[in-house]
Short mmCIF file of C-alpha atoms and ligand atoms in Angstrom, two decimals:
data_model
loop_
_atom_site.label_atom_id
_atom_site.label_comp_id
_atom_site.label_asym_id
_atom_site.label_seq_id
_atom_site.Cartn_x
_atom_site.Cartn_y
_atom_site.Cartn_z
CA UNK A 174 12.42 -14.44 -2.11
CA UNK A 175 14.39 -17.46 -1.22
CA UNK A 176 14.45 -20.33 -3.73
CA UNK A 177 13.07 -22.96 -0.96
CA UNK A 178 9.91 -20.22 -0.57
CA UNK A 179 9.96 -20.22 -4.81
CA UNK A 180 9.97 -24.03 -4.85
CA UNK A 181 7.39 -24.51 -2.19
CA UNK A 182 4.73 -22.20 -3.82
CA UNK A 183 5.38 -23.55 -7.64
CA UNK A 184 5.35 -27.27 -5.35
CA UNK A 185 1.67 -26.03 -3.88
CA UNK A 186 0.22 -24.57 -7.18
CA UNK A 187 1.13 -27.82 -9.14
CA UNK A 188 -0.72 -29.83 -6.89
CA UNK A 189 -3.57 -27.83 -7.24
CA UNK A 190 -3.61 -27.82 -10.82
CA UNK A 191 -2.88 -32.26 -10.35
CA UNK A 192 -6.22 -31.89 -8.10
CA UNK A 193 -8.16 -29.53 -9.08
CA UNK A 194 -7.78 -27.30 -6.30
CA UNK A 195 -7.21 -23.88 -4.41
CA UNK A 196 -6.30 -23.06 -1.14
CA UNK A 197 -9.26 -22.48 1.14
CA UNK A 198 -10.71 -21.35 4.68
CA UNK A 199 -12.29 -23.66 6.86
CA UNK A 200 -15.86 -21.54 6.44
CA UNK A 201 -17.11 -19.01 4.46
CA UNK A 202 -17.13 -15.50 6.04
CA UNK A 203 -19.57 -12.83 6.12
CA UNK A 204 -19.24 -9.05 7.01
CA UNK A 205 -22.02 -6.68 8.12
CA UNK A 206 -22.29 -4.27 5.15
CA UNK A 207 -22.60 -1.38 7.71
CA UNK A 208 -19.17 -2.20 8.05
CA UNK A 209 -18.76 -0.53 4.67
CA UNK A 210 -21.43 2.17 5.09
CA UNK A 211 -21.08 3.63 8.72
CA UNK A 212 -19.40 7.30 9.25
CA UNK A 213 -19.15 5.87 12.77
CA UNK A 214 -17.68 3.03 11.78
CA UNK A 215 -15.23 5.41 9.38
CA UNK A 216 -14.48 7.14 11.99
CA UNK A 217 -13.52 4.44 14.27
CA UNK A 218 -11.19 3.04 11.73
CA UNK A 219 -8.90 6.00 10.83
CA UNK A 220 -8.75 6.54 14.98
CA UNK A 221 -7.92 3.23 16.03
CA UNK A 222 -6.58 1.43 12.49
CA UNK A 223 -4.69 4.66 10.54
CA UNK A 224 -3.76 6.88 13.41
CA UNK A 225 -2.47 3.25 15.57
CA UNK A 226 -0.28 1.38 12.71
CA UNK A 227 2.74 1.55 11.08
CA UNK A 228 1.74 2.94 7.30
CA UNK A 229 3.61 2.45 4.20
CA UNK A 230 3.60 5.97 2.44
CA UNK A 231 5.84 5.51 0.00
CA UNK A 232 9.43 3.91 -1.85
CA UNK A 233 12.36 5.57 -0.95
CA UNK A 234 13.31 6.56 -4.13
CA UNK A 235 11.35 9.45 -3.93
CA UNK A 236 13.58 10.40 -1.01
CA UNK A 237 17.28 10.00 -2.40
CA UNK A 238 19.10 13.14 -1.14
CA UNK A 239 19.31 15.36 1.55
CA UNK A 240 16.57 17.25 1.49
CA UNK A 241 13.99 15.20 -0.91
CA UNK A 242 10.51 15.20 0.79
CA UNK A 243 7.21 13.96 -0.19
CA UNK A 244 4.09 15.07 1.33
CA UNK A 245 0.63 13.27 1.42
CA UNK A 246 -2.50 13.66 4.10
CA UNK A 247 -3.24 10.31 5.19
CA UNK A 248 -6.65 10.13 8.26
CA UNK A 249 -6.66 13.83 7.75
CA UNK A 250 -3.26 14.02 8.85
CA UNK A 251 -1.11 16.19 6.56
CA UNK A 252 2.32 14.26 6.46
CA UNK A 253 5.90 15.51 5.36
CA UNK A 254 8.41 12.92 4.77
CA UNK A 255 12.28 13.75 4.25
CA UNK A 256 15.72 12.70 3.94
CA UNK A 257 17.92 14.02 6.96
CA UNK A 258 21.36 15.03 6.98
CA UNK A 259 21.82 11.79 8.90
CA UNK A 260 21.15 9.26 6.40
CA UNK A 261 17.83 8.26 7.88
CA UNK A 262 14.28 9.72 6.84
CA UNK A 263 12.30 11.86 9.22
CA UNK A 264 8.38 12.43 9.14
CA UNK A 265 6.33 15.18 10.53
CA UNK A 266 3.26 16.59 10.35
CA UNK A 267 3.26 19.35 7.71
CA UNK A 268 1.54 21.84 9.96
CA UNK A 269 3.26 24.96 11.07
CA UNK A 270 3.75 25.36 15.25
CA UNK A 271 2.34 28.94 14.85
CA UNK A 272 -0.91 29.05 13.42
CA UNK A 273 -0.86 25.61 11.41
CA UNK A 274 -0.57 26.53 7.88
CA UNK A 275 0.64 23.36 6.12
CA UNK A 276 4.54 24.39 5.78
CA UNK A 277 4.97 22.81 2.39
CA UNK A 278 2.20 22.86 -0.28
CA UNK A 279 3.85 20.62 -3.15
CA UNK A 280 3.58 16.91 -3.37
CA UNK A 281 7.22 16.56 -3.41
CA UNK A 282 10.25 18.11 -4.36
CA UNK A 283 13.56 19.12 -2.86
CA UNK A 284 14.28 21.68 -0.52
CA UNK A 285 17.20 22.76 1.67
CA UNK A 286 14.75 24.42 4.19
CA UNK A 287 10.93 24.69 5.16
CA UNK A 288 9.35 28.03 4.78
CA UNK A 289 5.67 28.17 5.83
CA UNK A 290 3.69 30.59 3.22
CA UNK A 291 1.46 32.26 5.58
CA UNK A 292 4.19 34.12 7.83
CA UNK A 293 7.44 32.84 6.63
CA UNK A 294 8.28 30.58 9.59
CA UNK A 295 11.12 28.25 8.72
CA UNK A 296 12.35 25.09 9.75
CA UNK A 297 15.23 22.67 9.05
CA UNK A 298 15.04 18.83 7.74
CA UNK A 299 14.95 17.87 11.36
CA UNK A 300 11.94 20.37 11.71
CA UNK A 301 13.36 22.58 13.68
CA UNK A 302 12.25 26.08 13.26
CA UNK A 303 15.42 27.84 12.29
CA UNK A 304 13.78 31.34 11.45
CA UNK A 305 10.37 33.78 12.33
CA UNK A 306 10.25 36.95 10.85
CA UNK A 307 9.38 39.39 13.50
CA UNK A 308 10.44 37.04 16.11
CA UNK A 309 10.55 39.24 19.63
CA UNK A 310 6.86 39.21 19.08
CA UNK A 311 7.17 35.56 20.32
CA UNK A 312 9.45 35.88 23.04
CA UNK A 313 6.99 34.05 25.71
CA UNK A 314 6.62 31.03 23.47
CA UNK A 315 7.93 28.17 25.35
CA UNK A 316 9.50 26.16 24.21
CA UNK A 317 11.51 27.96 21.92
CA UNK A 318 12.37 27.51 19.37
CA UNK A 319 9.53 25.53 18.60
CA UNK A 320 9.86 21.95 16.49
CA UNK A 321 7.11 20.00 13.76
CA UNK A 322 5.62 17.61 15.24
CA UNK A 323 7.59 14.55 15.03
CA UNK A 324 6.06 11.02 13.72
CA UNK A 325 7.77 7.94 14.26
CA UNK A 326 9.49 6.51 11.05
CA UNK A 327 11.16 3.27 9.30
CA UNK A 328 12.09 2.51 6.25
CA UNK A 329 11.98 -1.27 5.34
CA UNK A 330 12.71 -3.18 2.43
CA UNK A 331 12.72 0.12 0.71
CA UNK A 332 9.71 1.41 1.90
CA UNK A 333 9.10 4.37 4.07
CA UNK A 334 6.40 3.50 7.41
CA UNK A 335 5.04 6.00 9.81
CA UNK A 336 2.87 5.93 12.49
CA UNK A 337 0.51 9.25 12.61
CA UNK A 338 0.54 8.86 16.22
CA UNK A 339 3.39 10.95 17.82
CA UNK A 340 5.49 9.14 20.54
CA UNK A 341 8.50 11.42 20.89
CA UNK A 342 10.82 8.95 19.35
CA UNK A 343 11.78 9.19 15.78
CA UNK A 344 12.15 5.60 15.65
CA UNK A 345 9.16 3.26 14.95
CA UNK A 346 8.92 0.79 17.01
CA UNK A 347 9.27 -2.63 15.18
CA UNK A 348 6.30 -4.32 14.37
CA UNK A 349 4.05 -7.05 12.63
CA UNK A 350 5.31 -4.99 9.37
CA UNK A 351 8.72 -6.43 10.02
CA UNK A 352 7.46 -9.90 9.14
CA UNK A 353 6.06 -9.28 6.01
CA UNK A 354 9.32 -6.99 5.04
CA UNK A 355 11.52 -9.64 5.54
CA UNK A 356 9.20 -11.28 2.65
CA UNK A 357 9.55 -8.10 0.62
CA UNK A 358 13.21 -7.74 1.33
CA UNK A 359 14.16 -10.75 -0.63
CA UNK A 360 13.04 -9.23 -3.88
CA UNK A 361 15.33 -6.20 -4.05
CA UNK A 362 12.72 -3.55 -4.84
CA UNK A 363 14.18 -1.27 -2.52
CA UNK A 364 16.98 -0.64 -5.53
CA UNK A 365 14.23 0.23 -8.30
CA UNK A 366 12.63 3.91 -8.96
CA UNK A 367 9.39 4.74 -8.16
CA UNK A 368 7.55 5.54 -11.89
CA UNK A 369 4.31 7.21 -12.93
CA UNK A 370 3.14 8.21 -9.99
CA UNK A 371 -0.83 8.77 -10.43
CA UNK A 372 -3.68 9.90 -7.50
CA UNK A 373 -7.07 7.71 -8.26
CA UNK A 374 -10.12 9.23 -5.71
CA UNK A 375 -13.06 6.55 -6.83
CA UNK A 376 -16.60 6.21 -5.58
CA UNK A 377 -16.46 3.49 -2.73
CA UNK A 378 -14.86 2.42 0.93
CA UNK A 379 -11.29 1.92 1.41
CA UNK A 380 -11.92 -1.69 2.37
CA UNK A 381 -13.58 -2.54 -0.94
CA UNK A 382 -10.50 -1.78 -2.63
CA UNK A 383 -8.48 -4.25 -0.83
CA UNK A 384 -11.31 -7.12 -0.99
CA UNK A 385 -11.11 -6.69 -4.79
CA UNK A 386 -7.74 -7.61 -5.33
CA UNK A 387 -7.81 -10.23 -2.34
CA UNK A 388 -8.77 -13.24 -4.55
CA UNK A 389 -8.45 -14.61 -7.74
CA UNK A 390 -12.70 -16.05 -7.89
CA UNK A 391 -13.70 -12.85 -10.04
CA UNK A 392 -10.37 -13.28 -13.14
CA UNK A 393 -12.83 -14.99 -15.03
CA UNK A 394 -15.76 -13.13 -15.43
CA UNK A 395 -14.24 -9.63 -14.70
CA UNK A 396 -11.17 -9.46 -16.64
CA UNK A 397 -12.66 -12.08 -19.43
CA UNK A 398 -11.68 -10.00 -22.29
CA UNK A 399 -8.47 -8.69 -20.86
CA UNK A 400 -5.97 -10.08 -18.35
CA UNK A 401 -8.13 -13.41 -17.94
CA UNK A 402 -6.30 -14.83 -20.78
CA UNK A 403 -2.31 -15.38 -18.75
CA UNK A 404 -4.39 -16.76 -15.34
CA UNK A 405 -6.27 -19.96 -14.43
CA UNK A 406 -9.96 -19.59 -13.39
CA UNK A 407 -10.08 -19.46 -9.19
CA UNK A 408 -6.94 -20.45 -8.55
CA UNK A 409 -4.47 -19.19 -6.27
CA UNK A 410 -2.38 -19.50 -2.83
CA UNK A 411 -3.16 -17.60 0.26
CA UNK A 412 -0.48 -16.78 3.23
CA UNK A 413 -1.28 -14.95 6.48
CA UNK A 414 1.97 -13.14 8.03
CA UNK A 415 0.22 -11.63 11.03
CA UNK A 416 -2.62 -9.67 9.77
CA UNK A 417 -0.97 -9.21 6.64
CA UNK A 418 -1.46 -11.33 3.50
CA UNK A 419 0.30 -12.95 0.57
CA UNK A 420 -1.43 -14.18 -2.09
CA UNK A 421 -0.28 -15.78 -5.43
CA UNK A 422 -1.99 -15.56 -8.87
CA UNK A 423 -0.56 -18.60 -10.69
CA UNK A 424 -0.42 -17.57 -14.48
CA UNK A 425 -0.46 -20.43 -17.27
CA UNK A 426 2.88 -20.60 -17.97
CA UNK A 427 3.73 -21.99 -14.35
CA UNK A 428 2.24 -25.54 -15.89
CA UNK A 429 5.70 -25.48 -17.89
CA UNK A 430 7.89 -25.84 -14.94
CA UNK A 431 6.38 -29.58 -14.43
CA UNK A 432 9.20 -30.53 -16.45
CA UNK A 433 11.93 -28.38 -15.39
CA UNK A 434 14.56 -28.49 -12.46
CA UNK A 435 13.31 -27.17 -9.40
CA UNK A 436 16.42 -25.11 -9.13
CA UNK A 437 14.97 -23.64 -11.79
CA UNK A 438 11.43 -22.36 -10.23
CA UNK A 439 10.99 -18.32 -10.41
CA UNK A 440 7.25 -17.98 -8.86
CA UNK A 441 7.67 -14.82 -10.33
CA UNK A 442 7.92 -15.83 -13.48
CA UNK A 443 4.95 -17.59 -13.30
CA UNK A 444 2.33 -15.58 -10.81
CA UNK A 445 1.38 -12.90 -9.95
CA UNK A 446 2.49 -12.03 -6.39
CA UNK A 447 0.53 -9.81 -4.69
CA UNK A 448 1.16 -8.46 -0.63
CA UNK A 449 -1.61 -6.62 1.30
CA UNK A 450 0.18 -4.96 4.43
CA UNK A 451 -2.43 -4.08 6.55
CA UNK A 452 -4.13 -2.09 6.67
CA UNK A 453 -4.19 0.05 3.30
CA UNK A 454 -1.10 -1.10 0.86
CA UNK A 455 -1.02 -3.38 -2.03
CA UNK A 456 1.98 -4.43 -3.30
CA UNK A 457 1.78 -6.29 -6.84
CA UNK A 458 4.99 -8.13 -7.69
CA UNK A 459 5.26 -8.89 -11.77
CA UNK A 460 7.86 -10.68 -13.38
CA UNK A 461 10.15 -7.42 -13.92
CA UNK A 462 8.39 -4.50 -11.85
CA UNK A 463 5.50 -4.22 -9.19
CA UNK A 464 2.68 -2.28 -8.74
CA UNK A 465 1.88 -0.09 -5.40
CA UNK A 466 -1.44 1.21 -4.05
CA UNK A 467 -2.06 2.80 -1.08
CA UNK A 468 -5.54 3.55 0.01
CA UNK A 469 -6.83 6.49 2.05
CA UNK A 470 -10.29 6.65 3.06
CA UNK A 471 -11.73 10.02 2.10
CA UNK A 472 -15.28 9.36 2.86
CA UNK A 473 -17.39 6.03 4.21
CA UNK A 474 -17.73 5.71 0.27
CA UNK A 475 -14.50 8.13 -1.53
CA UNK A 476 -11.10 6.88 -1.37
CA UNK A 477 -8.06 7.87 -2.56
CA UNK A 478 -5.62 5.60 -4.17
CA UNK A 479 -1.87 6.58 -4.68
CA UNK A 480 -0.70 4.14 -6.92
CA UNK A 481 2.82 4.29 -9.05
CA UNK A 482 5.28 1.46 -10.52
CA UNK A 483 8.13 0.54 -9.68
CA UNK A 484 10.94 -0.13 -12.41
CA UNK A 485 14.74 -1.38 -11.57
CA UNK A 486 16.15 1.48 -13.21
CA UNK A 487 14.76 5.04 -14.39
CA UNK A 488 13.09 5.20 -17.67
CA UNK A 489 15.24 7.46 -19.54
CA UNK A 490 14.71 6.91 -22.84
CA UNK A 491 11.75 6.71 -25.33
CA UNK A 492 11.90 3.30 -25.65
CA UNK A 493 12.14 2.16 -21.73
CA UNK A 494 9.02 4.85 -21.01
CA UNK A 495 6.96 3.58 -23.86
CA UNK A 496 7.71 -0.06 -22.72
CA UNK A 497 6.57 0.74 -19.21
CA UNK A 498 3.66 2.77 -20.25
CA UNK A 499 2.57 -0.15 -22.06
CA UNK A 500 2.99 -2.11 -19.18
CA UNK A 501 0.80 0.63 -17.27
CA UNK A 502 -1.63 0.95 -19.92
CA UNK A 503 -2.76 -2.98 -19.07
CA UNK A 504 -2.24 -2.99 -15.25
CA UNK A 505 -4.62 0.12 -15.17
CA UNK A 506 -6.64 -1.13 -17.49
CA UNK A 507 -7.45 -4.42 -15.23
CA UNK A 508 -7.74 -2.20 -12.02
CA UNK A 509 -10.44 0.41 -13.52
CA UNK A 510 -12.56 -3.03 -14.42
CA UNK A 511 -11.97 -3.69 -10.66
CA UNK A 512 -12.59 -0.66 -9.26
CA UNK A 513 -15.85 -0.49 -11.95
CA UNK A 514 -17.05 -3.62 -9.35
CA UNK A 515 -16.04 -1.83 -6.68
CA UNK A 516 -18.35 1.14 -7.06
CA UNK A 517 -21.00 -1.13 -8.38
CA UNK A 518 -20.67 -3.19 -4.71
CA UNK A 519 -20.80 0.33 -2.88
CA UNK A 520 -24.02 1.00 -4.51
CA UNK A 521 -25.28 -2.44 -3.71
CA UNK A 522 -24.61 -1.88 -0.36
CA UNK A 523 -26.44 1.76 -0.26
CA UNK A 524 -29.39 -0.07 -1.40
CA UNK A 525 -29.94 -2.09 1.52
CA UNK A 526 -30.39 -5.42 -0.19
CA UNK A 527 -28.02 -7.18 1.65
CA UNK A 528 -27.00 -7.40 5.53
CA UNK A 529 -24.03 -8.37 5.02
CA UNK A 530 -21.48 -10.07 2.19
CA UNK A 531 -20.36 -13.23 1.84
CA UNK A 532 -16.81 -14.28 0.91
CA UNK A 533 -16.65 -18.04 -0.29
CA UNK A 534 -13.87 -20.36 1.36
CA UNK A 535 -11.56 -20.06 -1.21
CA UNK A 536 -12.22 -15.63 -0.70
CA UNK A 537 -10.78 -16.72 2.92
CA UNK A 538 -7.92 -13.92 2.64
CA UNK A 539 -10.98 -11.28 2.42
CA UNK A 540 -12.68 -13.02 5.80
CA UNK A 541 -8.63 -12.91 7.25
CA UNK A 542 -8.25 -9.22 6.08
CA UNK A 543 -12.27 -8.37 7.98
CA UNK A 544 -11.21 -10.49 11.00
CA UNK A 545 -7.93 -8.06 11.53
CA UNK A 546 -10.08 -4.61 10.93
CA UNK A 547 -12.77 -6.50 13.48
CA UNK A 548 -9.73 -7.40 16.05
CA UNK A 549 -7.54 -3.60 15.73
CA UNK A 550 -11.04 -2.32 16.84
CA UNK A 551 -11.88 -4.52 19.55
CA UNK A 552 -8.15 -4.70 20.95
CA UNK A 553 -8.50 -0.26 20.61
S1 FES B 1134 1.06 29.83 10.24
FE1 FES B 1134 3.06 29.30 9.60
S2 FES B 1134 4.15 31.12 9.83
FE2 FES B 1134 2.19 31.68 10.51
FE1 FE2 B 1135 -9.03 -7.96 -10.56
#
């Protein structure tokens, strides 16, 4: 991040602490807890939200060489992601053109070739089917031979978008995700290794996930005994880019910068940073690593989180994996006391004791993050 950006935020959070502050919203917000509840409303979401934007699925460290791939089903759209012989990364759906088998089964790996299990159909890194056992039984097919379905792909500031809608190109088309990336960009992360990757499926709607990270109004209370300690109570800056968000969780330490040069200013150093790029990744920048989630709706009330760390350099000795495991061990430990609210909220909502939930005006990057589901419906 650029040291004007640094200085500006350590600038804003000062001030706040001078005045006893926050940044706010001009109102409080409120959203219809059918918005949480609805299988319609589910539905509606992974059709005209998941299936319409450009999704982060994952760093590109877990596509290196030729030939790395990562799979993951994302709207109930299996996925496979790969590094071309071109340089570039190409996504497809992972489901065969003959009888659609899912072509590869593991989560990721490396492979010079694609060979579908169920009758050995095989297709290249640019998912072009390359062999069919048998194949004058076919000779009608048109076209042949026959090629995965394509999915538009980028890969920004070291992370790897596609768009589950097919559009022919291989290209995505840039969009609101380029202004956050640019953001993102400026910390390097696209250099450091993805670590520990872990799958988390937990009891409530993808959207609760996001609201629970949105603001920093529950440190107190929820993470009392544990992370509470670094942080200030309800404190914390809130940027829109587009209908994706910034926010920044000032930790104590940032007071001692009062008396240092401004040249001197890491936010970093000093906060939590923490991206939402809408609709369904969290990015969590620490002082030396981040933290990424990304959220898949399973259910109305199941979701799947794909989280893993990301380090500068691969932990290959005991010593770097037991520091970063340590490092894990707290991070995870803070989320599961989230996610523990999360569930609870879910229930609160099956209940049927409230209409709707209210975010306060300093919860305003919940009511921004509602207000951009609300809109990519309506504009659908
Ligand atoms: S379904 Fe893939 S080869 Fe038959
Ligand atoms: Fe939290």
């Amino acid at each position: 991040m650029r040291q004007e950006i640094q200085e500006a935020l350590v600038s804003r959070v000062l001030t706040h602490l001078a005045e006893g502050t926050t940044d706010t919203g001009p109102a409080i917000g409120k959203v219809a807890t059918t918005s949480y509840a609805s299988r319609d409303r589910l539905d509606r979401e992974l059709s005209q939200i998941f299936r319409r934007s450009a999704l982060m699925i994952c760093h590109v460290s877990r596509l290196r060489a030729p030939g790395d791939f990562v799979t993951v089903e994302v709207a109930g759209v299996p996925v496979l992601a790969v590094r071309n012989d071109h340089g570039g990364v190409s996504a497809f759906m992972n489901v065969c053109r003959h009888r659609g088998t899912q072509v590869v089964a593991e989560e990721c790996g490396h492979k010079n070739s694609f060979a579908c299990p169920y009758h050995g159909w095989t297709y290249d890194r640019d998912g072009c089917l390359i062999g069919a056992p048998h194949a004058s039984g076919f000779e009608e097919h048109t076209p042949w031979p026959p090629k995965l379905v394509q999915l538009p792909t980028a890969v920004r500031a070291g992370f790897v978008f596609v768009r589950l809608t097919p559009t022919g190109a291989p290209e995505l088309e840039p969009g609101s995700f380029e202004m956050i990336a640019r953001d993102l960009e400026g910390w390097f992360i696209r250099d450091h290794v993805a670590y520990a990757p872990r799958s988390i499926t937990k009891q409530l709607n993808w959207k609760l996930v996001i609201d629970i990270f949105l603001e920093a109004y529950h440190l107190k209370t929820t993470h009392r005994n544990t992370i509470y300690q670094l942080f200030f109570d309800n404190l914390g800056l809130v940027d829109p880019f587009g209908p994706h968000t910034r926010n920044v969780f000032p930790k104590r330490s940032i007071k001692g910068l009062e008396n240092r040069p401004r040249s001197e200013w890491r936010i970093r150093d000093h906060a939590n940073v923490l991206y939402h790029l809408f609709p369904n990744t969290l990015i969590l920048m620490e002082p030396d690593h981040a933290a990424v989630l990304h959220c898949y709706p399973l259910e109305v009330d199941r979701t799947r989180i794909d989280a893993y760390t990301l380090i500068p350099a691969p932990a290959e000795t005991e010593k770097a994996r037991a520091y970063w495991d340590k490092n894990n061990a707290i991070l995870y430990g803070a989320i599961e006391e989230d996610f523990a609210m999360g569930e609870s909220i879910q229930r609160g909502i099956r209940s049927g004791a409230n209409e709707s939930l209210t975010f306060g005006r300093f919860e305003h990057a919940l009511t921004h993050f509602h207000r951009n589901v609300e809109e990519a419906l309506e504009s659908a």
